[in-house]
Amino acid sequence: MVVQIAVIGSEKMVHEVMCLNQNKRIYIKPFIYEKPEESLKLVEEAKDYTVLFFTGPIPYYMAKEKIQEYNLPAVYIPFDELAFSLSLYHIQHAFGINPLKLSIDIPKKEVVYNILHELRLDTGSIFVKEFEDEINQHKYTDKIVQFHYDLWNNGETSFVLTSVQSVYNELQKLNIPSFRMMIPRKNMGATLEQAVTIGELLLSKSSQIAVGIVQIAEQHTQDHHDVKKLKVTIYGFLTEFARKMNASVKIVDEHTFMIYGTRGGVEQLTDQYRVFPLLNDLKEVNDVNINFGFGFGITVTEAEEHAQIGLYHAKKLNEHSVFIVTEEKKVIGPLNKKITKTFELQSQDERVLAVAKKTGISVSNISKIVNFTNLRHNHGFSASDLADYLQLSRRSAERMLKILVEKNYAEISGEEQPYQKGRPRSIYKINL
């Protein structure tokens, strides 16, 4: 299978990356921008490619939220010490530029200071602007150009080193002496290899076996007037669904169906585990609950075991629901919700394992709590908030939080009183 890589960057950089590729099993599609601010829109256009390859950190950070939203694999060429050293050497020996009166923009200013300290150069007249996540992403180029212009216009600097092609283009229009930092071929080649490795791994994963177990809640079918008609209706929906993912459907009994396909088919139809269109079709079957558990695995047996785990989680909800369990025992679901949750049934994270051991709370629940706090960016929450996320009773959530507070893994950071009557609720923060 061919690894399809979408290269997002300036025309010059995209061309250089494409010239590096000598592998016929790699297809590179260029997505060119004038300014890195356009990378967000280009991600939308390139999201169906195997891997996104950004020609620098800035366009990657510009589009990071969209990349995470779509769960897209992405890499970028780093601006590291090697890139800065080569650029500094070049302007000294090719242009005769004194390196002591510079303004520089770079994703991480430590890169600059590490090299300058190694060279024992005075940093007093060197001005460094690093990328800020909170910067206005619609006017990034303009902000950086203004930073350099003000310093140059005030006579504080005599030369600019920029890491952004669009900034260099604007500086040239203003006749400000400047140089676009060099990106070593070593860095480009290493990043391309990284993209190919990720792509090959994803393609091998997409051909993994996927098994789906679909079950009609038995307590509902006992009271259903026409079980056979219900079974035929659902089988029709499943057959059409399986056709779209090139899978097959098998009837197990009056309540259960099996779907056999590939991980790639499931990922495509669910838009990387975010939606499950079949649930919309099942809205007309509103007097019974249909539960789906999908599992991935190297073998059919492993995939079926994971599908059973997915079905177990789906059956806990009193509605049509879908859960997916990967070969790493990562549980994803329920699908078709505003927020799709992910948690681990097992963990290699020593911190999670240590917390679980010290508190007596399961590894699964500790992993869920970590994901919950990450989703909320560790903002304060109530026991009810946590209970809703974990799908537990409020009392169970309060019991867990009490243990975490006692073990110093959580703290009460305040109170809220959403209603005039009743006791105020404690607001918690997690310290994991």
Coordinates of C-alpha atoms in Angstrom, one line a residue:
M1 CA 0.0 0.0 0.0
V2 CA 1.1 3.6 -0.8
V3 CA 1.8 6.0 2.1
Q4 CA 0.1 9.2 1.2
I5 CA 1.7 12.3 2.8
A6 CA 0.3 15.8 2.7
V7 CA 3.1 18.3 2.8
I8 CA 1.9 21.7 4.2
G9 CA 4.2 24.7 3.9
S10 CA 5.6 27.5 1.7
E11 CA 6.2 26.7 -1.9
K12 CA 10.0 26.7 -1.5
M13 CA 10.0 24.3 1.4
V14 CA 7.4 22.0 0.0
H15 CA 9.4 21.7 -3.2
E16 CA 12.6 20.8 -1.2
V17 CA 10.8 18.1 0.7
M18 CA 9.3 16.6 -2.5
C19 CA 12.8 16.5 -4.1
L20 CA 14.0 14.3 -1.2
N21 CA 11.5 11.5 -1.9
Q22 CA 12.9 8.7 -4.0
N23 CA 10.5 6.0 -2.7
K24 CA 7.8 4.9 -5.2
R25 CA 5.7 3.6 -2.3
I26 CA 5.3 7.2 -1.0
Y27 CA 3.0 9.7 -2.6
I28 CA 3.5 13.3 -1.7
K29 CA 0.7 15.9 -2.3
P30 CA 1.7 19.5 -1.9
F31 CA -0.5 21.9 0.0
I32 CA 1.1 25.4 -0.4
Y33 CA 0.3 28.5 1.6
E34 CA 1.4 32.1 1.4
K35 CA 1.3 32.6 5.1
P36 CA 1.3 29.9 7.9
E37 CA -2.0 31.2 9.1
E38 CA -3.5 29.4 6.1
S39 CA -2.4 26.0 7.4
L40 CA -5.7 25.6 9.4
K41 CA -7.7 25.6 6.2
L42 CA -5.3 23.3 4.4
V43 CA -5.6 20.7 7.2
E44 CA -9.3 20.5 6.3
E45 CA -8.4 19.8 2.7
A46 CA -5.6 17.3 3.6
K47 CA -7.3 15.4 6.5
D48 CA -7.9 12.2 4.4
Y49 CA -4.1 11.7 3.8
T50 CA -2.2 9.1 5.8
V51 CA 0.1 11.6 7.5
L52 CA 0.3 15.4 7.6
F53 CA 3.9 16.8 7.1
F54 CA 4.4 20.4 8.1
T55 CA 7.6 22.2 6.9
G56 CA 8.0 23.9 10.3
P57 CA 6.6 24.1 13.8
I58 CA 4.7 27.3 13.3
P59 CA 2.1 26.0 10.8
Y60 CA 1.8 22.9 12.9
Y61 CA 0.9 24.9 16.0
M62 CA -1.4 27.1 14.0
A63 CA -3.5 24.0 13.1
K64 CA -2.9 22.0 16.3
E65 CA -6.5 22.2 17.6
K66 CA -7.9 21.0 14.3
I67 CA -5.3 18.2 14.1
Q68 CA -6.3 17.1 17.6
E69 CA -10.0 17.4 16.8
Y70 CA -9.7 15.1 13.9
N71 CA -7.1 12.9 15.6
L72 CA -4.7 13.2 12.6
P73 CA -1.1 11.9 12.6
A74 CA 1.2 14.8 12.0
V75 CA 4.9 15.7 12.0
Y76 CA 6.9 18.8 11.5
I77 CA 10.5 19.8 10.7
P78 CA 12.1 21.1 13.9
F79 CA 14.1 24.3 14.2
D80 CA 16.8 22.9 16.5
E81 CA 20.3 23.9 17.5
L82 CA 21.7 22.5 14.2
A83 CA 19.4 24.7 12.1
F84 CA 20.3 27.8 14.1
S85 CA 24.0 27.1 14.2
L86 CA 24.1 26.6 10.4
S87 CA 22.2 29.9 9.9
L88 CA 24.4 31.8 12.2
Y89 CA 27.5 30.5 10.5
H90 CA 26.1 31.3 7.1
I91 CA 25.3 35.0 7.8
Q92 CA 28.7 35.5 9.4
H93 CA 30.8 33.9 6.6
A94 CA 28.6 34.6 3.5
F95 CA 27.3 38.0 4.4
G96 CA 29.9 39.2 7.0
I97 CA 27.1 40.0 9.5
N98 CA 28.1 40.7 13.1
P99 CA 26.0 38.2 15.2
L100 CA 25.8 40.6 18.1
K101 CA 23.1 42.9 16.8
L102 CA 20.3 40.6 15.7
S103 CA 16.6 40.1 16.1
I104 CA 15.4 36.5 15.8
D105 CA 12.1 34.7 15.7
I106 CA 12.1 31.0 16.5
P107 CA 9.6 28.5 18.1
K108 CA 11.8 28.0 21.2
K109 CA 14.2 30.7 22.4
E110 CA 16.3 28.2 24.4
V111 CA 17.7 26.9 21.1
V112 CA 19.2 30.4 20.4
Y113 CA 20.6 30.9 24.0
N114 CA 22.0 27.4 24.1
I115 CA 24.2 28.0 21.1
L116 CA 25.1 31.6 22.0
H117 CA 26.2 30.4 25.5
E118 CA 28.3 27.6 24.0
L119 CA 30.0 30.2 21.7
R120 CA 30.4 32.5 24.7
L121 CA 28.7 35.3 22.8
D122 CA 27.1 38.3 24.6
T123 CA 23.3 38.1 24.3
G124 CA 22.7 41.7 25.5
S125 CA 22.0 43.1 22.0
I126 CA 20.2 40.0 20.6
F127 CA 16.4 40.1 20.7
V128 CA 14.5 36.8 20.5
K129 CA 10.8 36.4 19.8
E130 CA 9.5 32.9 20.3
F131 CA 6.2 31.4 19.2
E132 CA 3.3 31.9 21.7
D133 CA 0.3 29.6 21.6
E134 CA -1.9 32.5 22.6
I135 CA -0.8 34.8 19.8
N136 CA -3.5 36.0 17.4
Q137 CA -3.2 33.2 14.9
H138 CA -4.8 35.2 12.1
K139 CA -2.1 37.9 12.2
Y140 CA 1.0 36.0 13.2
T141 CA 3.1 37.1 10.2
D142 CA 2.2 40.7 10.7
K143 CA 3.0 40.6 14.5
I144 CA 6.4 39.1 13.9
V145 CA 7.2 41.5 11.1
Q146 CA 6.3 44.4 13.4
F147 CA 8.5 43.0 16.1
H148 CA 11.5 43.0 13.8
Y149 CA 10.7 46.3 12.1
D150 CA 10.4 48.2 15.4
L151 CA 13.8 47.0 16.6
W152 CA 15.5 47.7 13.2
N153 CA 13.8 51.1 12.8
N154 CA 15.0 52.2 16.3
G155 CA 18.6 51.2 15.4
E156 CA 18.7 48.4 18.0
T157 CA 19.4 45.7 15.4
S158 CA 21.0 45.6 12.0
F159 CA 19.9 42.1 10.8
V160 CA 17.0 39.7 11.1
L161 CA 17.0 35.9 11.3
T162 CA 13.5 34.6 10.8
S163 CA 12.2 31.0 10.9
V164 CA 9.1 31.9 8.8
Q165 CA 9.2 32.3 5.0
S166 CA 6.2 34.7 4.9
V167 CA 8.0 37.0 7.5
Y168 CA 11.1 36.9 5.3
N169 CA 9.1 37.9 2.3
E170 CA 7.6 40.9 4.1
L171 CA 10.9 42.0 5.5
Q172 CA 12.4 42.0 2.0
K173 CA 9.6 44.3 0.8
L174 CA 10.6 46.7 3.6
N175 CA 14.3 46.5 2.6
I176 CA 15.2 45.2 6.0
P177 CA 18.4 43.0 5.9
S178 CA 17.2 39.5 6.7
F179 CA 17.8 35.8 6.2
R180 CA 15.4 32.9 6.3
M181 CA 17.0 30.3 8.6
M182 CA 18.4 27.3 6.9
I183 CA 16.8 23.9 7.5
P184 CA 19.4 21.2 7.2
R185 CA 18.6 18.3 4.8
K186 CA 19.3 16.0 7.7
N187 CA 16.3 17.5 9.6
M188 CA 14.1 17.3 6.5
G189 CA 15.1 13.7 5.8
A190 CA 14.7 12.6 9.4
T191 CA 11.2 14.1 9.5
L192 CA 10.2 12.5 6.2
E193 CA 11.4 9.1 7.5
Q194 CA 9.3 9.7 10.7
A195 CA 6.3 10.4 8.5
V196 CA 6.8 7.3 6.4
T197 CA 7.2 5.1 9.6
I198 CA 4.0 6.5 11.1
G199 CA 2.2 6.0 7.7
E200 CA 3.3 2.4 7.3
L201 CA 2.3 1.6 10.9
L202 CA -1.1 3.2 10.4
L203 CA -1.6 1.3 7.1
S204 CA -0.7 -2.0 8.8
K205 CA -3.2 -1.1 11.6
S206 CA -5.9 -0.2 9.1
S207 CA -5.8 -3.8 7.8
Q208 CA -6.2 -5.2 11.3
I209 CA -9.2 -7.4 11.9
A210 CA -12.3 -5.6 13.2
V211 CA -15.2 -7.5 14.8
G212 CA -18.5 -5.9 15.7
I213 CA -21.0 -7.4 18.0
V214 CA -24.5 -5.9 17.7
Q215 CA -27.1 -6.8 20.3
I216 CA -30.8 -6.0 20.8
A217 CA -31.5 -5.5 24.5
E218 CA -33.2 -8.8 25.5
Q219 CA -35.4 -7.2 28.1
H220 CA -37.0 -5.1 25.3
T221 CA -37.5 -8.0 22.8
Q222 CA -39.5 -10.0 25.4
D223 CA -42.2 -7.4 25.2
H224 CA -41.8 -6.6 21.5
H225 CA -44.9 -7.5 19.4
D226 CA -43.0 -8.7 16.3
V227 CA -39.5 -9.8 17.1
K228 CA -39.0 -11.3 13.6
K229 CA -39.9 -8.0 11.9
L230 CA -37.5 -6.1 14.3
K231 CA -34.7 -8.6 13.5
V232 CA -35.2 -8.1 9.7
T233 CA -35.3 -4.3 10.0
I234 CA -32.0 -4.2 12.0
Y235 CA -30.4 -6.8 9.7
G236 CA -31.2 -4.5 6.7
F237 CA -29.6 -1.5 8.4
L238 CA -26.5 -3.6 9.3
T239 CA -26.2 -5.1 5.8
E240 CA -26.1 -1.6 4.3
F241 CA -23.6 -0.4 6.9
A242 CA -21.4 -3.4 6.3
R243 CA -21.4 -2.8 2.6
K244 CA -20.0 0.7 3.0
M245 CA -17.1 -0.7 5.0
N246 CA -16.6 -3.8 2.8
A247 CA -17.5 -6.1 5.7
S248 CA -19.9 -9.0 6.2
V249 CA -22.8 -9.6 8.6
K250 CA -23.7 -12.8 10.4
I251 CA -26.8 -13.5 12.4
V252 CA -25.9 -15.3 15.7
D253 CA -29.4 -15.5 17.3
E254 CA -32.6 -13.5 17.8
H255 CA -30.8 -10.8 19.6
T256 CA -27.2 -10.8 18.3
F257 CA -25.4 -10.1 15.0
M258 CA -21.7 -10.1 14.2
I259 CA -19.9 -7.8 11.7
Y260 CA -16.5 -8.8 10.3
G261 CA -14.3 -6.2 8.6
T262 CA -11.2 -4.2 9.0
R263 CA -10.1 -1.4 11.3
G264 CA -9.6 0.9 8.3
G265 CA -13.2 0.4 7.3
V266 CA -14.4 1.3 10.9
E267 CA -12.2 4.3 11.0
Q268 CA -13.4 5.6 7.7
L269 CA -17.1 5.2 8.5
T270 CA -16.8 6.7 12.0
D271 CA -14.5 9.6 10.8
Q272 CA -11.8 8.5 13.2
Y273 CA -14.1 7.4 16.0
R274 CA -16.1 10.7 16.2
V275 CA -19.4 9.7 14.6
F276 CA -21.6 6.7 14.0
P277 CA -24.1 7.5 11.2
L278 CA -26.0 4.2 11.6
L279 CA -27.4 5.5 15.0
N280 CA -29.3 8.2 13.1
D281 CA -31.0 5.4 11.0
L282 CA -31.9 3.5 14.1
K283 CA -33.8 6.5 15.6
E284 CA -37.0 5.0 14.1
V285 CA -36.3 1.9 16.2
N286 CA -37.1 3.8 19.3
D287 CA -38.8 1.1 21.5
V288 CA -35.6 -1.0 21.9
N289 CA -32.0 -0.3 22.6
I290 CA -29.4 -1.5 20.1
N291 CA -25.8 -1.8 21.5
F292 CA -22.6 -2.0 19.4
G293 CA -19.2 -3.2 20.6
F294 CA -16.4 -3.1 18.0
G295 CA -13.0 -4.6 18.7
F296 CA -9.7 -4.6 16.9
G297 CA -7.0 -7.3 17.0
I298 CA -4.3 -9.2 15.3
T299 CA -6.5 -12.3 15.3
V300 CA -10.2 -12.8 15.1
T301 CA -10.3 -14.2 18.6
E302 CA -8.6 -11.1 20.0
A303 CA -10.9 -8.8 18.1
E304 CA -13.9 -10.7 19.3
E305 CA -12.7 -10.4 22.9
H306 CA -12.3 -6.7 22.5
A307 CA -15.7 -6.4 20.9
Q308 CA -17.3 -8.1 23.9
I309 CA -15.6 -5.5 26.2
G310 CA -17.0 -2.7 23.9
L311 CA -20.5 -4.3 24.1
Y312 CA -20.3 -4.5 27.9
H313 CA -19.7 -0.7 28.1
A314 CA -22.4 0.0 25.5
K315 CA -25.0 -2.1 27.5
K316 CA -24.5 0.1 30.6
L317 CA -26.2 3.0 28.8
N318 CA -30.0 3.0 28.4
E319 CA -29.9 4.1 24.8
H320 CA -28.5 3.1 21.4
S321 CA -24.8 3.2 22.0
V322 CA -21.4 2.3 20.4
F323 CA -18.0 1.6 22.0
I324 CA -14.7 0.6 20.4
V325 CA -11.9 -1.3 22.0
T326 CA -8.5 -1.2 20.3
E327 CA -5.7 -3.9 20.4
E328 CA -4.0 -1.8 23.0
K329 CA -7.2 -2.1 25.2
K330 CA -8.0 1.5 24.8
V331 CA -11.8 2.1 25.1
I332 CA -13.3 4.8 22.9
G333 CA -16.9 5.9 23.2
P334 CA -19.8 6.4 23.3
L335 CA -19.6 7.5 19.7
N336 CA -22.0 10.1 18.2
K337 CA -21.7 12.3 21.3
K338 CA -20.4 15.9 21.6
I339 CA -17.4 14.5 23.4
T340 CA -16.1 11.0 22.7
K341 CA -14.2 9.7 25.8
T342 CA -11.1 7.5 25.7
F343 CA -9.7 5.5 28.6
E344 CA -7.3 2.6 29.1
L345 CA -8.3 -0.8 30.5
Q346 CA -4.7 -1.3 31.3
S347 CA -1.9 1.2 31.7
Q348 CA 1.9 1.2 31.3
D349 CA 1.9 4.7 32.9
E350 CA 3.9 4.2 36.1
R351 CA 2.2 7.3 37.6
V352 CA -1.3 6.0 36.9
L353 CA -0.3 2.5 38.3
A354 CA 1.1 4.1 41.4
V355 CA -2.0 6.2 42.1
A356 CA -4.2 3.2 41.6
K357 CA -2.2 1.1 44.0
K358 CA -2.1 3.8 46.7
T359 CA -5.8 4.7 46.5
G360 CA -7.4 1.4 45.7
I361 CA -9.2 3.0 42.7
S362 CA -9.0 0.9 39.5
V363 CA -6.4 1.7 36.8
S364 CA -9.4 2.2 34.4
N365 CA -11.0 4.8 36.6
I366 CA -7.8 6.6 37.3
S367 CA -7.1 6.8 33.5
K368 CA -10.7 8.1 33.0
I369 CA -10.2 10.8 35.7
V370 CA -6.9 11.8 34.0
N371 CA -8.7 12.1 30.6
F372 CA -11.5 14.0 32.3
T373 CA -9.2 16.6 33.8
N374 CA -7.3 16.9 30.4
L375 CA -10.6 17.6 28.6
R376 CA -11.4 20.3 31.1
H377 CA -7.8 21.7 31.1
N378 CA -7.8 21.0 34.8
H379 CA -10.5 23.5 35.6
G380 CA -12.5 23.0 38.8
F381 CA -15.4 20.6 38.8
S382 CA -18.1 19.1 41.1
A383 CA -18.7 15.5 42.0
S384 CA -21.7 15.6 39.8
D385 CA -19.6 16.6 36.8
L386 CA -17.3 13.7 37.4
A387 CA -20.2 11.3 38.0
D388 CA -21.7 12.3 34.6
Y389 CA -18.4 11.6 32.8
L390 CA -17.7 8.3 34.6
Q391 CA -21.3 7.3 34.3
L392 CA -21.5 6.5 38.0
S393 CA -23.7 7.6 40.8
R394 CA -22.8 10.9 42.5
R395 CA -22.2 9.0 45.7
S396 CA -19.6 6.8 44.0
A397 CA -17.9 9.9 42.5
E398 CA -17.8 11.6 45.9
R399 CA -16.3 8.5 47.5
M400 CA -13.5 8.4 44.9
L401 CA -12.8 12.2 45.3
K402 CA -12.7 11.8 49.1
I403 CA -10.0 9.1 48.7
L404 CA -8.0 11.3 46.2
V405 CA -8.2 14.3 48.6
E406 CA -7.0 12.2 51.5
K407 CA -4.0 10.9 49.5
N408 CA -3.2 14.5 48.2
Y409 CA -4.1 13.6 44.6
A410 CA -7.0 16.1 44.6
E411 CA -8.0 19.2 46.6
I412 CA -11.1 21.2 47.3
S413 CA -10.6 24.5 45.6
G414 CA -13.9 26.2 46.3
E415 CA -17.7 25.9 46.5
E416 CA -20.7 26.6 44.3
Q417 CA -24.4 26.9 45.0
P418 CA -26.3 26.5 41.7
Y419 CA -29.7 26.7 43.6
Q420 CA -30.8 29.0 46.4
K421 CA -31.8 26.1 48.6
G422 CA -29.6 23.2 49.6
R423 CA -26.0 22.7 50.6
P424 CA -23.2 24.2 48.5
R425 CA -21.2 21.8 46.3
S426 CA -17.5 21.4 46.7
I427 CA -15.3 22.2 43.7
Y428 CA -12.3 20.0 43.1
K429 CA -9.0 20.2 41.3
I430 CA -7.0 17.1 40.5
N431 CA -3.2 17.0 41.2
L432 CA -2.1 13.9 39.1

